[in-house]
Tab-separated table of C-alpha atoms in Angstrom:
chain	number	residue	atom	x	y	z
A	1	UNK	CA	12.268	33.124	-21.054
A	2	UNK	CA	11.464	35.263	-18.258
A	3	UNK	CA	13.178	33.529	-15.127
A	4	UNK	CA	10.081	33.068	-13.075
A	5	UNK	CA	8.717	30.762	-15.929
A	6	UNK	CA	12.086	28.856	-15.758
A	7	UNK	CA	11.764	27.860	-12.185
A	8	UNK	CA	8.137	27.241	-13.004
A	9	UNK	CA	8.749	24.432	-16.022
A	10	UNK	CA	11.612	23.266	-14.703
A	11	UNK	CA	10.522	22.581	-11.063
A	12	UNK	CA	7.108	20.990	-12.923
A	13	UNK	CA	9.560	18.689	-14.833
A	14	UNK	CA	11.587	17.045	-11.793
A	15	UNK	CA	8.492	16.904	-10.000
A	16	UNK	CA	5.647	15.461	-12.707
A	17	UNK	CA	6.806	12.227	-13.016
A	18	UNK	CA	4.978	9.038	-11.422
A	19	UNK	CA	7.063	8.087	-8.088
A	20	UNK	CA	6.675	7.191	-4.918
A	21	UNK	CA	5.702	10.403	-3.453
A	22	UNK	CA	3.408	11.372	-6.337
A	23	UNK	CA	1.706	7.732	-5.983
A	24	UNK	CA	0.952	8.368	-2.173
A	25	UNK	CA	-0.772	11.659	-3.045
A	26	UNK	CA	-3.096	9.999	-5.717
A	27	UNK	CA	-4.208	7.631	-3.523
A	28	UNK	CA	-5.089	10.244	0.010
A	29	UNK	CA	-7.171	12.018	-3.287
A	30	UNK	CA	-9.051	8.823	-4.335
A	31	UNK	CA	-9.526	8.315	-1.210
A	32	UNK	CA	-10.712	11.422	-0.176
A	33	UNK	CA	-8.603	11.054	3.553
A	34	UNK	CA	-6.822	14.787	4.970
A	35	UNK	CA	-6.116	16.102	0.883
A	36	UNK	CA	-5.498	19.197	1.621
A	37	UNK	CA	-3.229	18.679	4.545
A	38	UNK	CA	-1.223	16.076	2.329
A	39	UNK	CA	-0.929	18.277	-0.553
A	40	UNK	CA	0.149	20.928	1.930
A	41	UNK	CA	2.795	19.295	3.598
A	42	UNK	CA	4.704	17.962	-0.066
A	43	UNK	CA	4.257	21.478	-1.412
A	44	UNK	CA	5.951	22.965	1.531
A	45	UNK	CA	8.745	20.150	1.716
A	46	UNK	CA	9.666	20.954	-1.857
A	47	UNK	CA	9.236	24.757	-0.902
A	48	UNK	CA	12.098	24.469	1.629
A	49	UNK	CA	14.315	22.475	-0.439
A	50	UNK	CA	13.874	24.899	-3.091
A	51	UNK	CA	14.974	27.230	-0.634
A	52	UNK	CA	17.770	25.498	0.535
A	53	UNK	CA	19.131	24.979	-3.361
A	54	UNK	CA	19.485	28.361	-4.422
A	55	UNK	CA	20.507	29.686	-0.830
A	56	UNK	CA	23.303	27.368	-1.847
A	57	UNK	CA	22.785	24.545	0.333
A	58	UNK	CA	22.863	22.592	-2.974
A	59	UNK	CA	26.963	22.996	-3.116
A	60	UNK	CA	27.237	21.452	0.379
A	61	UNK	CA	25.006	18.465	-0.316
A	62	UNK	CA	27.253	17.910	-3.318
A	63	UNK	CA	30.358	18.144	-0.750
A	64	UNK	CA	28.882	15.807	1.715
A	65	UNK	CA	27.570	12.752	-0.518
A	66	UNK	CA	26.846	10.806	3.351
A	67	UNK	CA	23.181	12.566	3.613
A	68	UNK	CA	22.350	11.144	0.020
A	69	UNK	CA	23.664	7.779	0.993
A	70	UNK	CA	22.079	8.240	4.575
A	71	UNK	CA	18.609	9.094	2.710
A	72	UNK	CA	19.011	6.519	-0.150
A	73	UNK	CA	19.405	3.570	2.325
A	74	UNK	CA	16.464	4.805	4.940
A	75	UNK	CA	14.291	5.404	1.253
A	76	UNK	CA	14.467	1.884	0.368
A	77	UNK	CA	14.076	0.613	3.516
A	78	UNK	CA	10.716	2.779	4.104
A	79	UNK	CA	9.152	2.047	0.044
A	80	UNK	CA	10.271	-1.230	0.803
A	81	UNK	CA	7.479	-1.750	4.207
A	82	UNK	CA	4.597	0.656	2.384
A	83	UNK	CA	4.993	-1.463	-0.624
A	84	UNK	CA	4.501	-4.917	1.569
A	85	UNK	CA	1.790	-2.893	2.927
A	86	UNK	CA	0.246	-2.163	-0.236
A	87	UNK	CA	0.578	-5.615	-1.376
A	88	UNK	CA	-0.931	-6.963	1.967
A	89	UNK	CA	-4.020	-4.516	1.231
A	90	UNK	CA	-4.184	-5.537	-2.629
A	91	UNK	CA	-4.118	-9.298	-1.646
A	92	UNK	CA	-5.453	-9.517	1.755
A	93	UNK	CA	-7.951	-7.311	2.142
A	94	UNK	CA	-11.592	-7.837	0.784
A	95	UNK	CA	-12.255	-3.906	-0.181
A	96	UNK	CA	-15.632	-4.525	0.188
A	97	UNK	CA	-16.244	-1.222	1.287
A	98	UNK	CA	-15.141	1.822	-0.798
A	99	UNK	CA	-11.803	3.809	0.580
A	100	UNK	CA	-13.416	6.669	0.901
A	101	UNK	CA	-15.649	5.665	3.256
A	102	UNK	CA	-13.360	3.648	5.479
A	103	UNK	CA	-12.221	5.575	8.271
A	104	UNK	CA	-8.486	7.025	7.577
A	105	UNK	CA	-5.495	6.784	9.633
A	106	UNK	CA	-4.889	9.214	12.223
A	107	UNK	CA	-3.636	12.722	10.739
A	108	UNK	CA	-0.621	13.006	12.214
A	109	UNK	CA	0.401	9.482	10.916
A	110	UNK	CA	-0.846	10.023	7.337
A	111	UNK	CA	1.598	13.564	7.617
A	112	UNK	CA	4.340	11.016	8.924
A	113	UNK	CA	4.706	9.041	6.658
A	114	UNK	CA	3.945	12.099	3.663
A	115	UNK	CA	7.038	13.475	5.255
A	116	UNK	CA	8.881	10.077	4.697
A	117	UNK	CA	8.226	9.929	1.095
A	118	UNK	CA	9.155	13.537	0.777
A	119	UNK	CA	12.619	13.170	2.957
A	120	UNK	CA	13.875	9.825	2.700
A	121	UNK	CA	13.964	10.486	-1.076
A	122	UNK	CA	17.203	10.912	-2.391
A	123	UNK	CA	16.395	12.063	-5.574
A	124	UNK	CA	14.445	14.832	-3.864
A	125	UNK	CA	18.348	16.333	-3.038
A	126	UNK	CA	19.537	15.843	-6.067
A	127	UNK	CA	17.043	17.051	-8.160
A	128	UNK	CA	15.299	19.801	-6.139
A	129	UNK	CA	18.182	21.076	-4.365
A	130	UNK	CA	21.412	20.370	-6.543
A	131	UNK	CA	19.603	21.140	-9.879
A	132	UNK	CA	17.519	23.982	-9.105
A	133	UNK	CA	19.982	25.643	-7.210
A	134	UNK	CA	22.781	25.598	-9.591
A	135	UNK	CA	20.522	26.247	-12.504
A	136	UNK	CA	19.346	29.033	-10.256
A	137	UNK	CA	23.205	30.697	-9.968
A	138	UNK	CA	22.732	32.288	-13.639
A	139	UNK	CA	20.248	34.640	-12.320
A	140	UNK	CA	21.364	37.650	-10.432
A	141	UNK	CA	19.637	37.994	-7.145
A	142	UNK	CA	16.038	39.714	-7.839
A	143	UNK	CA	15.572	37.203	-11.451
A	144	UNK	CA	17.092	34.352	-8.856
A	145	UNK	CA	13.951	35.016	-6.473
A	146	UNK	CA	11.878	35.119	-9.263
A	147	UNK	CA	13.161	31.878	-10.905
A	148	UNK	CA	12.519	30.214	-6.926
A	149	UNK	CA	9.109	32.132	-6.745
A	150	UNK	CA	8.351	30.127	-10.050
A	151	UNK	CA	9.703	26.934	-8.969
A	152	UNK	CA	7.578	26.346	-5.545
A	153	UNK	CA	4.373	27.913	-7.774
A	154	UNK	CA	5.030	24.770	-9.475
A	155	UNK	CA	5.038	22.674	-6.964
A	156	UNK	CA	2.078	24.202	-5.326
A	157	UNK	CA	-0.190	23.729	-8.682
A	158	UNK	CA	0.803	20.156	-9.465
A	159	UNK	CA	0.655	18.518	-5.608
A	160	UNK	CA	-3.038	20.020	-5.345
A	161	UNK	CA	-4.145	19.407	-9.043
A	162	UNK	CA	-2.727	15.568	-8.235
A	163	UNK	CA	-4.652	15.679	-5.003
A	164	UNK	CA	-8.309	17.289	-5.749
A	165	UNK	CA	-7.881	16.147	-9.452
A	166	UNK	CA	-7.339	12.896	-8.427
A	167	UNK	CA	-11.803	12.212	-7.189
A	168	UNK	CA	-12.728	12.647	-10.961
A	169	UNK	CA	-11.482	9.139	-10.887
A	170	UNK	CA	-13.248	7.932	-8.279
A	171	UNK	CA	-15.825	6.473	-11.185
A	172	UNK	CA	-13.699	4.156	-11.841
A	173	UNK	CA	-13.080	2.875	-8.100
A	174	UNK	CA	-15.955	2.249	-7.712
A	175	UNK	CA	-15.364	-1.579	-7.763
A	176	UNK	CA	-13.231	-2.720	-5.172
A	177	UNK	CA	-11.070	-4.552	-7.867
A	178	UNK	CA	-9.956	-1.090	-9.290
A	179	UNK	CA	-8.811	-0.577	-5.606
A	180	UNK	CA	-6.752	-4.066	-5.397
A	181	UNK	CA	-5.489	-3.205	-8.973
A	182	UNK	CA	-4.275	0.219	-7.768
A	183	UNK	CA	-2.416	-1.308	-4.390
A	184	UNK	CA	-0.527	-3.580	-6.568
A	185	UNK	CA	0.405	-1.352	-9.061
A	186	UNK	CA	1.765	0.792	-6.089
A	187	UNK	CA	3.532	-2.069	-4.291
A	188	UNK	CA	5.312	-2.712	-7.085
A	189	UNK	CA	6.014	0.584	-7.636
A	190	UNK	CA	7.714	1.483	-4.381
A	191	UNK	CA	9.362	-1.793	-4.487
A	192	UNK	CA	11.140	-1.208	-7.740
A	193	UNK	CA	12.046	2.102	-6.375
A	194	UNK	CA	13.468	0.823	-3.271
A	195	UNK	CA	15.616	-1.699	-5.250
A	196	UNK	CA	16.667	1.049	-7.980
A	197	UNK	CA	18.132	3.272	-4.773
A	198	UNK	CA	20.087	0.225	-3.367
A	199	UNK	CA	21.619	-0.884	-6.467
A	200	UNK	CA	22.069	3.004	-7.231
């Protein structure tokens, strides 16, 4: 397979599962609050890391297993708030109006905390910059460009699908109970996360 298709698939494959991350971008796209800048800022996260793995920053991470600790510990902490957030919204909050027309957080604190989910993920190291950079060593260098080329396509095309993709839901939001469903279903996503890292 040509390498540019490697890093493609295989960046889509870390990336495509339902996390924490993933579950924050769903919502700012039901929501309909700063999509594009959200889907911006995780594409270009993942764009450096990417970077960062097959520049070779991968074999230093693996030297210095402190910044995974460092990032698993601050991860859990962080899911652990947003998903006592999430609960508080899914449990206290009457929803009566619909999300998309309540007036969002400010931008810069909606890109915070995107940035949080994006760097206080562990798994974001080990996957995106570990993985992808050794699996990136078999190239030689103009296939290895390719094969990163590929890989932060990938990322581009699924964080803005997930975003815009996400209002041919909005149907079924239209009840605020979808909406209290959804904010538990999150809250106990990020807190199983945040356990899963501490007991990691």
């Amino acid at each position: 397979m040509d390498s540019g298709l490697s890093g493609f698939f295989l960046s889509l494959s870390l990336i495509v599962a339902i996390g924490a991350q993933n579950a924050f971008v769903l919502k700012q796209g039901l929501k309909k609050h700063y999509v594009f800048w959200v889907c911006l800022v995780c594409a270009l996260s993942d764009a450096v890391l990417i970077f960062a793995g097959i520049a070779g920053y991968g074999a230093a991470i693996a030297a210095y297993p402190e910044i995974e600790t460092a990032a698993r510990y601050g991860g859990a902490l962080f899911l652990a708030i947003y998903g006592g957030k999430s609960f508080y919204s899914a449990f206290g909050t009457s929803h009566a109006l619909e999300p998309e027309g309540e007036i969002p957080a400010a931008l810069w604190k909606t890109l915070l905390t995107c940035l949080a989910f994006t760097w206080l993920n562990p798994h974001v190291y080990l996957d995106t910059v570990v993985l992808l950079g050794a699996v990136s060593v078999q190239y030689e260098d103009a296939a290895r460009v390719q094969f990163g080329i590929g890989a932060i396509t990938a990322s581009f095309v699924f964080f803005f699908s997930l975003g815009f993709g996400a209002r041919f839901l909005g149907p079924l939001f239209q009840r605020p109970i979808a909406w209290k469903i959804l904010d538990g279903l999150i809250g106990l996503l990020m807190l199983f996360i945040a356990v899963s890292l501490v007991l990691a």
